[in-house]
PDB file of C-alpha atoms in Angstrom:
ATOM      1  CA  MET A 121     139.433  81.310  43.371  1.00 97.00           C
ATOM      2  CA  ILE A 122     141.328  82.963  46.206  1.00 98.00           C
ATOM      3  CA  LEU A 123     139.063  83.250  49.254  1.00 98.00           C
ATOM      4  CA  CYS A 124     139.907  86.217  51.504  1.00 98.00           C
ATOM      5  CA  CYS A 125     138.874  85.509  55.093  1.00 98.00           C
ATOM      6  CA  GLY A 126     138.777  88.401  57.539  1.00 97.00           C
ATOM      7  CA  GLU A 127     137.490  91.786  58.478  1.00 95.00           C
ATOM      8  CA  ALA A 128     135.436  94.231  56.494  1.00 97.00           C
ATOM      9  CA  LEU A 129     134.823  97.533  58.235  1.00 96.00           C
ATOM     10  CA  ILE A 130     134.192 101.208  57.688  1.00 95.00           C
ATOM     11  CA  ASP A 131     137.197 103.513  57.788  1.00 89.00           C
ATOM     12  CA  MET A 132     136.077 106.916  59.036  1.00 91.00           C
ATOM     13  CA  LEU A 133     138.512 109.194  57.207  1.00 85.00           C
ATOM     14  CA  PRO A 134     139.270 112.743  58.386  1.00 86.00           C
ATOM     15  CA  ARG A 135     138.484 115.507  55.918  1.00 86.00           C
ATOM     16  CA  PRO A 136     138.697 119.284  56.555  1.00 87.00           C
ATOM     17  CA  VAL A 137     135.529 121.324  56.190  1.00 87.00           C
ATOM     18  CA  ASP A 138     135.062 125.001  55.472  1.00 83.00           C
ATOM     19  CA  ASP A 139     135.172 126.306  59.053  1.00 81.00           C
ATOM     20  CA  GLY A 140     138.475 124.558  59.810  1.00 82.00           C
ATOM     21  CA  ALA A 141     136.885 121.665  61.655  1.00 90.00           C
ATOM     22  CA  VAL A 142     137.391 118.039  60.683  1.00 88.00           C
ATOM     23  CA  ALA A 143     134.604 115.813  59.403  1.00 92.00           C
ATOM     24  CA  TYR A 144     134.804 112.036  59.116  1.00 92.00           C
ATOM     25  CA  VAL A 145     133.816 110.424  55.839  1.00 90.00           C
ATOM     26  CA  PRO A 146     132.894 106.716  55.738  1.00 93.00           C
ATOM     27  CA  GLN A 147     134.827 104.522  53.320  1.00 91.00           C
ATOM     28  CA  ALA A 148     134.709 100.762  52.856  1.00 95.00           C
ATOM     29  CA  GLY A 149     137.843  99.188  54.276  1.00 93.00           C
ATOM     30  CA  GLY A 150     139.529  96.563  56.400  1.00 93.00           C
ATOM     31  CA  ALA A 151     142.823  94.879  55.557  1.00 95.00           C
ATOM     32  CA  VAL A 152     141.428  91.574  54.284  1.00 97.00           C
ATOM     33  CA  PHE A 153     138.560  93.367  52.550  1.00 98.00           C
ATOM     34  CA  ASN A 154     141.089  95.615  50.773  1.00 97.00           C
ATOM     35  CA  THR A 155     143.071  92.606  49.568  1.00 98.00           C
ATOM     36  CA  ALA A 156     139.891  91.029  48.198  1.00 98.00           C
ATOM     37  CA  VAL A 157     138.980  94.230  46.338  1.00 98.00           C
ATOM     38  CA  ALA A 158     142.513  94.554  44.956  1.00 98.00           C
ATOM     39  CA  LEU A 159     142.555  90.929  43.775  1.00 98.00           C
ATOM     40  CA  GLY A 160     139.216  91.361  42.038  1.00 98.00           C
ATOM     41  CA  ARG A 161     140.463  94.488  40.275  1.00 98.00           C
ATOM     42  CA  LEU A 162     143.620  92.640  39.168  1.00 97.00           C
ATOM     43  CA  GLY A 163     141.484  90.104  37.334  1.00 96.00           C
ATOM     44  CA  VAL A 164     141.771  87.182  39.767  1.00 97.00           C
ATOM     45  CA  ALA A 165     138.726  85.099  40.682  1.00 98.00           C
ATOM     46  CA  THR A 166     138.202  86.193  44.284  1.00 98.00           C
ATOM     47  CA  GLY A 167     135.766  85.404  47.065  1.00 98.00           C
ATOM     48  CA  PHE A 168     135.191  86.881  50.513  1.00 98.00           C
ATOM     49  CA  PHE A 169     134.286  85.242  53.811  1.00 98.00           C
ATOM     50  CA  ALA A 170     133.408  87.337  56.858  1.00 98.00           C
ATOM     51  CA  GLY A 171     130.463  88.514  58.893  1.00 98.00           C
ATOM     52  CA  LEU A 172     128.716  91.479  57.265  1.00 98.00           C
ATOM     53  CA  SER A 173     125.947  93.570  58.751  1.00 98.00           C
ATOM     54  CA  THR A 174     122.605  94.215  57.106  1.00 98.00           C
ATOM     55  CA  ASP A 175     122.886  97.853  58.233  1.00 97.00           C
ATOM     56  CA  PRO A 176     123.635 100.670  55.740  1.00 97.00           C
ATOM     57  CA  PHE A 177     127.387 100.350  56.318  1.00 97.00           C
ATOM     58  CA  GLY A 178     127.157  96.625  55.588  1.00 98.00           C
ATOM     59  CA  ALA A 179     125.350  97.431  52.354  1.00 97.00           C
ATOM     60  CA  LEU A 180     128.169  99.831  51.442  1.00 97.00           C
ATOM     61  CA  LEU A 181     130.746  97.072  52.020  1.00 98.00           C
ATOM     62  CA  ASP A 182     128.750  94.532  50.036  1.00 97.00           C
ATOM     63  CA  GLY A 183     128.363  96.934  47.139  1.00 97.00           C
ATOM     64  CA  ALA A 184     132.083  97.713  47.089  1.00 97.00           C
ATOM     65  CA  LEU A 185     132.949  94.007  46.941  1.00 98.00           C
ATOM     66  CA  ARG A 186     130.549  93.365  44.086  1.00 97.00           C
ATOM     67  CA  ALA A 187     131.755  96.446  42.190  1.00 98.00           C
ATOM     68  CA  SER A 188     135.275  94.993  42.256  1.00 98.00           C
ATOM     69  CA  ARG A 189     134.055  91.578  41.021  1.00 98.00           C
ATOM     70  CA  VAL A 190     134.415  89.798  44.352  1.00 98.00           C
ATOM     71  CA  ASP A 191     132.167  86.762  44.931  1.00 98.00           C
ATOM     72  CA  THR A 192     130.156  87.204  48.160  1.00 97.00           C
ATOM     73  CA  ARG A 193     128.382  83.835  48.327  1.00 97.00           C
ATOM     74  CA  HIS A 194     130.313  82.840  51.489  1.00 97.00           C
ATOM     75  CA  VAL A 195     129.521  86.015  53.452  1.00 98.00           C
ATOM     76  CA  ARG A 196     127.522  85.532  56.667  1.00 98.00           C
ATOM     77  CA  ARG A 197     125.004  88.326  57.261  1.00 97.00           C
ATOM     78  CA  SER A 198     123.446  89.488  60.521  1.00 97.00           C
ATOM     79  CA  GLY A 199     121.674  92.458  62.054  1.00 97.00           C
ATOM     80  CA  ARG A 200     124.628  93.283  64.306  1.00 98.00           C
ATOM     81  CA  PRO A 201     126.406  96.604  63.632  1.00 98.00           C
ATOM     82  CA  THR A 202     129.408  97.158  61.361  1.00 98.00           C
ATOM     83  CA  THR A 203     132.881  97.702  62.839  1.00 96.00           C
ATOM     84  CA  LEU A 204     134.056 101.327  62.599  1.00 96.00           C
ATOM     85  CA  ALA A 205     137.699 102.437  62.482  1.00 89.00           C
ATOM     86  CA  PHE A 206     138.363 106.145  62.995  1.00 90.00           C
ATOM     87  CA  VAL A 207     141.566 107.040  61.148  1.00 82.00           C
ATOM     88  CA  THR A 208     144.091 109.743  61.966  1.00 82.00           C
ATOM     89  CA  LEU A 209     146.931 110.559  59.583  1.00 73.00           C
ATOM     90  CA  GLY A 210     150.376 111.849  60.486  1.00 72.00           C
ATOM     91  CA  ASP A 211     153.049 112.240  57.795  1.00 68.00           C
ATOM     92  CA  GLY A 212     150.916 110.026  55.570  1.00 57.00           C
ATOM     93  CA  GLN A 213     150.901 107.179  58.127  1.00 67.00           C
ATOM     94  CA  ALA A 214     147.570 105.909  59.411  1.00 70.00           C
ATOM     95  CA  GLN A 215     146.591 105.252  63.023  1.00 78.00           C
ATOM     96  CA  TYR A 216     143.273 103.658  63.992  1.00 80.00           C
ATOM     97  CA  LEU A 217     140.705 103.774  66.783  1.00 86.00           C
ATOM     98  CA  PHE A 218     138.372 100.783  66.506  1.00 87.00           C
ATOM     99  CA  TYR A 219     134.739 100.412  67.606  1.00 93.00           C
ATOM    100  CA  ASP A 220     134.204  96.654  67.434  1.00 93.00           C
ATOM    101  CA  GLU A 221     132.026  95.443  70.306  1.00 94.00           C
ATOM    102  CA  ASN A 222     129.264  92.992  69.336  1.00 97.00           C
ATOM    103  CA  THR A 223     129.691  93.623  65.603  1.00 98.00           C
ATOM    104  CA  ALA A 224     128.729  91.394  62.690  1.00 98.00           C
ATOM    105  CA  GLY A 225     132.360  90.718  61.887  1.00 97.00           C
ATOM    106  CA  ARG A 226     133.552  90.094  65.413  1.00 97.00           C
ATOM    107  CA  MET A 227     130.740  87.697  66.369  1.00 98.00           C
ATOM    108  CA  LEU A 228     131.503  85.205  63.580  1.00 97.00           C
ATOM    109  CA  GLU A 229     131.404  81.684  65.102  1.00 97.00           C
ATOM    110  CA  LEU A 230     132.312  78.108  64.188  1.00 98.00           C
ATOM    111  CA  GLN A 231     128.825  77.319  62.890  1.00 97.00           C
ATOM    112  CA  ASP A 232     129.307  80.104  60.329  1.00 98.00           C
ATOM    113  CA  LEU A 233     132.247  78.413  58.591  1.00 98.00           C
ATOM    114  CA  PRO A 234     131.642  77.968  54.847  1.00 96.00           C
ATOM    115  CA  VAL A 235     131.596  74.760  52.845  1.00 96.00           C
ATOM    116  CA  LEU A 236     134.232  75.161  50.132  1.00 97.00           C
ATOM    117  CA  ASP A 237     134.372  73.487  46.731  1.00 95.00           C
ATOM    118  CA  ASP A 238     137.404  72.593  44.612  1.00 95.00           C
ATOM    119  CA  ALA A 239     137.384  76.015  42.895  1.00 95.00           C
ATOM    120  CA  VAL A 240     139.017  77.552  45.984  1.00 97.00           C
ATOM    121  CA  GLU A 241     142.794  77.230  45.478  1.00 97.00           C
ATOM    122  CA  ALA A 242     143.959  79.442  48.328  1.00 98.00           C
ATOM    123  CA  LEU A 243     142.758  81.135  51.515  1.00 98.00           C
ATOM    124  CA  HIS A 244     144.118  84.478  52.731  1.00 98.00           C
ATOM    125  CA  PHE A 245     143.915  85.465  56.431  1.00 98.00           C
ATOM    126  CA  GLY A 246     145.145  88.304  58.599  1.00 96.00           C
ATOM    127  CA  ALA A 247     144.904  91.539  60.528  1.00 94.00           C
ATOM    128  CA  ILE A 248     142.533  92.490  63.355  1.00 92.00           C
ATOM    129  CA  SER A 249     140.108  89.677  62.540  1.00 95.00           C
ATOM    130  CA  LEU A 250     142.621  87.357  64.273  1.00 98.00           C
ATOM    131  CA  VAL A 251     142.666  89.399  67.507  1.00 96.00           C
ATOM    132  CA  SER A 252     139.071  89.587  68.728  1.00 95.00           C
ATOM    133  CA  GLU A 253     136.881  86.709  69.866  1.00 97.00           C
ATOM    134  CA  PRO A 254     135.023  84.710  68.808  1.00 98.00           C
ATOM    135  CA  CYS A 255     136.071  85.547  65.237  1.00 98.00           C
ATOM    136  CA  GLY A 256     139.799  85.011  65.857  1.00 98.00           C
ATOM    137  CA  SER A 257     139.255  81.405  66.905  1.00 98.00           C
ATOM    138  CA  THR A 258     136.810  80.919  64.029  1.00 98.00           C
ATOM    139  CA  TYR A 259     139.355  81.965  61.400  1.00 98.00           C
ATOM    140  CA  GLU A 260     142.073  79.879  63.044  1.00 98.00           C
ATOM    141  CA  ALA A 261     139.751  76.849  62.945  1.00 98.00           C
ATOM    142  CA  LEU A 262     139.055  77.432  59.240  1.00 98.00           C
ATOM    143  CA  MET A 263     142.791  77.577  58.521  1.00 98.00           C
ATOM    144  CA  ALA A 264     143.356  74.344  60.440  1.00 98.00           C
ATOM    145  CA  ARG A 265     140.525  72.630  58.569  1.00 98.00           C
ATOM    146  CA  GLU A 266     141.769  73.637  55.118  1.00 98.00           C
ATOM    147  CA  ARG A 267     145.565  73.704  55.528  1.00 98.00           C
ATOM    148  CA  THR A 268     146.259  70.348  53.845  1.00 97.00           C
ATOM    149  CA  ARG A 269     143.941  70.948  50.888  1.00 96.00           C
ATOM    150  CA  ARG A 270     144.665  74.517  49.822  1.00 98.00           C
ATOM    151  CA  VAL A 271     147.405  77.124  49.840  1.00 98.00           C
ATOM    152  CA  ILE A 272     147.282  79.164  53.043  1.00 98.00           C
ATOM    153  CA  VAL A 273     148.373  82.826  53.099  1.00 98.00           C
ATOM    154  CA  LEU A 274     148.839  84.913  56.258  1.00 98.00           C
ATOM    155  CA  ASP A 275     149.460  88.650  56.717  1.00 98.00           C
ATOM    156  CA  PRO A 276     149.572  89.393  60.488  1.00 97.00           C
ATOM    157  CA  ASN A 277     149.176  93.161  59.846  1.00 95.00           C
ATOM    158  CA  ILE A 278     149.794  94.028  63.487  1.00 94.00           C
ATOM    159  CA  ARG A 279     147.838  96.854  65.128  1.00 89.00           C
ATOM    160  CA  PRO A 280     149.493  96.979  68.594  1.00 91.00           C
ATOM    161  CA  ASP A 281     146.921  99.343  70.124  1.00 85.00           C
ATOM    162  CA  PHE A 282     144.179  96.822  69.320  1.00 88.00           C
ATOM    163  CA  ILE A 283     145.929  93.855  70.996  1.00 93.00           C
ATOM    164  CA  ALA A 284     145.078  93.584  74.696  1.00 93.00           C
ATOM    165  CA  ASP A 285     147.156  90.420  75.251  1.00 96.00           C
ATOM    166  CA  PRO A 286     150.312  90.517  73.065  1.00 97.00           C
ATOM    167  CA  GLN A 287     151.656  87.199  74.375  1.00 97.00           C
ATOM    168  CA  ARG A 288     148.446  85.400  73.491  1.00 97.00           C
ATOM    169  CA  HIS A 289     148.317  86.975  70.039  1.00 98.00           C
ATOM    170  CA  ARG A 290     151.943  86.092  69.299  1.00 97.00           C
ATOM    171  CA  ALA A 291     151.149  82.492  70.212  1.00 98.00           C
ATOM    172  CA  ARG A 292     148.183  82.458  67.815  1.00 98.00           C
ATOM    173  CA  LEU A 293     150.238  83.937  64.995  1.00 98.00           C
ATOM    174  CA  ARG A 294     153.008  81.367  65.508  1.00 97.00           C
ATOM    175  CA  ARG A 295     150.423  78.583  65.276  1.00 98.00           C
ATOM    176  CA  MET A 296     148.977  80.118  62.131  1.00 98.00           C
ATOM    177  CA  MET A 297     152.384  80.733  60.536  1.00 98.00           C
ATOM    178  CA  ALA A 298     153.134  77.048  61.069  1.00 98.00           C
ATOM    179  CA  MET A 299     150.011  76.222  59.025  1.00 98.00           C
ATOM    180  CA  SER A 300     150.757  78.749  56.264  1.00 98.00           C
ATOM    181  CA  ASP A 301     152.466  78.388  52.906  1.00 98.00           C
ATOM    182  CA  ILE A 302     153.022  82.145  52.442  1.00 98.00           C
ATOM    183  CA  VAL A 303     153.615  84.658  55.233  1.00 98.00           C
ATOM    184  CA  LYS A 304     153.846  88.340  54.350  1.00 98.00           C
ATOM    185  CA  LEU A 305     154.775  90.939  56.980  1.00 97.00           C
ATOM    186  CA  SER A 306     155.903  94.522  57.213  1.00 96.00           C
ATOM    187  CA  ASP A 307     159.242  95.190  58.879  1.00 97.00           C
ATOM    188  CA  GLU A 308     157.282  96.564  61.862  1.00 96.00           C
ATOM    189  CA  ASP A 309     155.221  93.357  62.077  1.00 97.00           C
ATOM    190  CA  LEU A 310     158.409  91.299  61.961  1.00 98.00           C
ATOM    191  CA  ALA A 311     159.986  93.299  64.798  1.00 97.00           C
ATOM    192  CA  TRP A 312     156.803  92.990  66.919  1.00 97.00           C
ATOM    193  CA  LEU A 313     156.749  89.214  66.422  1.00 97.00           C
ATOM    194  CA  THR A 314     160.444  88.385  66.722  1.00 96.00           C
ATOM    195  CA  GLY A 315     162.203  91.361  68.307  1.00 96.00           C
ATOM    196  CA  SER A 316     164.125  92.060  65.084  1.00 96.00           C
ATOM    197  CA  ASP A 317     163.314  93.304  61.588  1.00 95.00           C
ATOM    198  CA  SER A 318     166.410  91.733  60.001  1.00 95.00           C
ATOM    199  CA  ASP A 319     166.577  89.362  57.051  1.00 94.00           C
ATOM    200  CA  ASP A 320     167.839  86.696  59.458  1.00 95.00           C
ATOM    201  CA  ALA A 321     164.657  87.083  61.499  1.00 97.00           C
ATOM    202  CA  ALA A 322     162.558  86.724  58.335  1.00 97.00           C
ATOM    203  CA  ARG A 323     164.446  83.601  57.239  1.00 96.00           C
ATOM    204  CA  GLY A 324     163.972  82.193  60.736  1.00 96.00           C
ATOM    205  CA  LEU A 325     160.213  82.144  60.158  1.00 97.00           C
ATOM    206  CA  LEU A 326     160.763  79.605  57.388  1.00 97.00           C
ATOM    207  CA  ASP A 327     161.652  77.112  60.125  1.00 96.00           C
ATOM    208  CA  LEU A 328     158.046  77.294  61.335  1.00 96.00           C
ATOM    209  CA  GLY A 329     156.822  75.839  58.032  1.00 96.00           C
ATOM    210  CA  PRO A 330     156.061  78.470  55.354  1.00 98.00           C
ATOM    211  CA  SER A 331     157.548  78.027  51.882  1.00 98.00           C
ATOM    212  CA  LEU A 332     157.741  81.798  51.281  1.00 98.00           C
ATOM    213  CA  VAL A 333     158.214  84.705  53.698  1.00 98.00           C
ATOM    214  CA  VAL A 334     157.884  88.227  52.283  1.00 98.00           C
ATOM    215  CA  VAL A 335     158.833  91.381  54.174  1.00 98.00           C
ATOM    216  CA  THR A 336     157.834  94.866  53.032  1.00 96.00           C
ATOM    217  CA  ARG A 337     159.969  97.830  54.125  1.00 94.00           C
ATOM    218  CA  GLY A 338     158.116 100.865  52.813  1.00 89.00           C
ATOM    219  CA  ALA A 339     160.352 103.089  50.724  1.00 87.00           C
ATOM    220  CA  ALA A 340     163.193 100.563  51.125  1.00 92.00           C
ATOM    221  CA  GLY A 341     161.370  97.968  49.006  1.00 93.00           C
ATOM    222  CA  ALA A 342     160.505  94.358  49.760  1.00 96.00           C
ATOM    223  CA  SER A 343     162.255  91.018  50.069  1.00 97.00           C
ATOM    224  CA  GLY A 344     161.120  87.451  49.452  1.00 97.00           C
ATOM    225  CA  HIS A 345     162.731  84.577  51.333  1.00 97.00           C
ATOM    226  CA  VAL A 346     162.626  80.908  50.351  1.00 96.00           C
ATOM    227  CA  ARG A 347     164.866  78.070  51.507  1.00 92.00           C
ATOM    228  CA  ASP A 348     167.726  78.652  49.095  1.00 90.00           C
ATOM    229  CA  ARG A 349     167.548  82.336  48.237  1.00 91.00           C
ATOM    230  CA  THR A 350     166.510  85.869  49.104  1.00 95.00           C
ATOM    231  CA  VAL A 351     165.271  88.252  46.421  1.00 95.00           C
ATOM    232  CA  THR A 352     164.841  92.004  46.937  1.00 95.00           C
ATOM    233  CA  VAL A 353     162.978  94.559  44.818  1.00 95.00           C
ATOM    234  CA  PRO A 354     163.027  98.349  45.255  1.00 92.00           C
ATOM    235  CA  ALA A 355     159.941 100.384  45.990  1.00 87.00           C
ATOM    236  CA  ARG A 356     158.503 102.228  43.012  1.00 84.00           C
ATOM    237  CA  PRO A 357     159.235 105.989  43.204  1.00 86.00           C
ATOM    238  CA  VAL A 358     155.941 107.790  43.705  1.00 87.00           C
ATOM    239  CA  SER A 359     154.476 110.842  45.400  1.00 85.00           C
ATOM    240  CA  VAL A 360     152.753 109.415  48.492  1.00 83.00           C
ATOM    241  CA  ALA A 361     149.252 110.634  49.329  1.00 77.00           C
ATOM    242  CA  ASP A 362     148.890 108.194  52.247  1.00 75.00           C
ATOM    243  CA  THR A 363     149.669 104.551  53.019  1.00 78.00           C
ATOM    244  CA  LEU A 364     146.106 103.301  53.523  1.00 80.00           C
ATOM    245  CA  GLY A 365     145.767  99.882  51.876  1.00 87.00           C
ATOM    246  CA  ALA A 366     149.361  99.707  50.635  1.00 92.00           C
ATOM    247  CA  GLY A 367     150.221  96.395  52.269  1.00 94.00           C
ATOM    248  CA  ASP A 368     146.843  94.923  51.390  1.00 96.00           C
ATOM    249  CA  THR A 369     147.350  95.815  47.738  1.00 96.00           C
ATOM    250  CA  PHE A 370     150.871  94.379  47.884  1.00 97.00           C
ATOM    251  CA  ASN A 371     149.333  91.076  49.026  1.00 98.00           C
ATOM    252  CA  ALA A 372     146.989  91.116  46.056  1.00 98.00           C
ATOM    253  CA  GLY A 373     149.742  91.808  43.536  1.00 97.00           C
ATOM    254  CA  LEU A 374     151.842  88.972  44.956  1.00 98.00           C
ATOM    255  CA  LEU A 375     148.981  86.477  44.880  1.00 98.00           C
ATOM    256  CA  ALA A 376     147.731  87.636  41.484  1.00 98.00           C
ATOM    257  CA  PHE A 377     151.109  86.960  39.882  1.00 98.00           C
ATOM    258  CA  LEU A 378     151.387  83.521  41.481  1.00 98.00           C
ATOM    259  CA  SER A 379     147.822  82.559  40.550  1.00 97.00           C
ATOM    260  CA  GLN A 380     147.975  83.836  36.984  1.00 96.00           C
ATOM    261  CA  ASN A 381     151.287  82.037  36.368  1.00 97.00           C
ATOM    262  CA  GLY A 382     150.243  78.653  37.735  1.00 97.00           C
ATOM    263  CA  LEU A 383     152.409  79.006  40.861  1.00 97.00           C
ATOM    264  CA  LEU A 384     149.767  79.155  43.584  1.00 97.00           C
ATOM    265  CA  SER A 385     150.112  75.542  44.701  1.00 97.00           C
ATOM    266  CA  LYS A 386     151.989  73.921  47.556  1.00 97.00           C
ATOM    267  CA  ALA A 387     154.323  72.109  45.145  1.00 96.00           C
ATOM    268  CA  ALA A 388     155.111  75.208  43.081  1.00 97.00           C
ATOM    269  CA  LEU A 389     155.748  77.352  46.160  1.00 97.00           C
ATOM    270  CA  CYS A 390     158.299  74.836  47.443  1.00 94.00           C
ATOM    271  CA  GLY A 391     160.347  75.349  44.271  1.00 91.00           C
ATOM    272  CA  LEU A 392     160.006  79.065  43.500  1.00 94.00           C
ATOM    273  CA  GLY A 393     162.988  80.318  41.509  1.00 93.00           C
ATOM    274  CA  HIS A 394     164.586  83.730  41.156  1.00 95.00           C
ATOM    275  CA  GLU A 395     162.565  84.818  38.135  1.00 96.00           C
ATOM    276  CA  ALA A 396     159.234  83.851  39.675  1.00 96.00           C
ATOM    277  CA  LEU A 397     160.043  85.620  42.928  1.00 96.00           C
ATOM    278  CA  MET A 398     161.122  88.749  41.087  1.00 96.00           C
ATOM    279  CA  GLY A 399     157.946  88.726  39.019  1.00 96.00           C
ATOM    280  CA  ALA A 400     155.663  88.280  42.030  1.00 97.00           C
ATOM    281  CA  LEU A 401     157.384  90.950  44.140  1.00 97.00           C
ATOM    282  CA  GLY A 402     157.557  93.293  41.160  1.00 96.00           C
ATOM    283  CA  LEU A 403     153.838  93.193  40.431  1.00 97.00           C
ATOM    284  CA  ALA A 404     153.100  93.586  44.140  1.00 97.00           C
ATOM    285  CA  ALA A 405     155.328  96.662  44.372  1.00 95.00           C
ATOM    286  CA  ARG A 406     153.819  98.265  41.259  1.00 95.00           C
ATOM    287  CA  ALA A 407     150.271  97.719  42.499  1.00 95.00           C
ATOM    288  CA  ALA A 408     151.060  99.106  45.967  1.00 94.00           C
ATOM    289  CA  ALA A 409     152.702 102.176  44.408  1.00 93.00           C
ATOM    290  CA  VAL A 410     149.454 103.091  42.669  1.00 93.00           C
ATOM    291  CA  THR A 411     147.509 102.753  45.913  1.00 91.00           C
ATOM    292  CA  VAL A 412     149.813 105.033  47.931  1.00 89.00           C
ATOM    293  CA  SER A 413     149.759 107.653  45.182  1.00 89.00           C
ATOM    294  CA  ARG A 414     146.101 108.443  45.871  1.00 89.00           C
ATOM    295  CA  ALA A 415     144.091 109.122  48.994  1.00 81.00           C
ATOM    296  CA  GLY A 416     142.435 106.247  50.817  1.00 75.00           C
ATOM    297  CA  ALA A 417     142.589 102.510  50.196  1.00 84.00           C
ATOM    298  CA  ASN A 418     141.810 102.580  46.475  1.00 90.00           C
ATOM    299  CA  PRO A 419     143.615  99.661  44.774  1.00 94.00           C
ATOM    300  CA  PRO A 420     144.333  99.806  41.035  1.00 93.00           C
ATOM    301  CA  TRP A 421     142.627  97.941  38.240  1.00 94.00           C
ATOM    302  CA  ARG A 422     144.977  95.793  36.188  1.00 94.00           C
ATOM    303  CA  ALA A 423     145.067  98.284  33.317  1.00 93.00           C
ATOM    304  CA  GLU A 424     146.453 100.991  35.645  1.00 92.00           C
ATOM    305  CA  ILE A 425     149.661  99.088  36.413  1.00 90.00           C
ATOM    306  CA  GLY A 426     152.678  99.609  34.208  1.00 70.00           C
TER     307      GLY A 426
END
């Protein structure tokens, strides 16, 4: 099982109504949540760990996880409200306004950490769940506890407007990258973290400790960096509806390929060859292409991917 650890929230998506005004429609979302849903739909045994509310929005999130075959036994439930993210779209790109004070997800604490059995082969972390407190420290503590026993995956998924203290957050991400086996970033994330979006900057992150660093570049494709090689795949040509969930689905495709081919282990990741890297990046790109071709974060089922 791959256990996805991080936020689940409600994306409030803008939709025009008859009089020309804009209404907001609730949709289950959150970067780590989206990756869990995408993994479940790709046929990978997947679990989810986060704080979920018992309010109606929390029930919507729980139902969406279960509908995509995601195991929710590790979820911590409370009566606190669900995080809301109001989305605006410009040229297909999403911007977010978060309402996160005192929410079920944000208030996750150390005593909420799950007990994990040997079925959990990897843990995936990332996004805004690493920014707020106390949940940010809680997820970092879980990574530190499990780093020697399981594969650790990190997608920083930077939302600059949500980060009140960039220096502090960069320090946390550097600590977490040093504990990770796989780090996946967008070119914008890479530039925010290092000051450059170049391949040299990506390869420099390998010196922190990861075995694999992957950088996505939108329509320019994606690259995977290991110690002795860099592999690049093109983006799949597609008519873009919007980019909601694209990177999250890319994560799932990458991890699904590695898991389903017996490569999601620390030893295997240290020796990834050209063919394996191409296969993992290729499935990730194909899965992400389906997601961007339709509105909202709606990852594909395995049968939908060519």
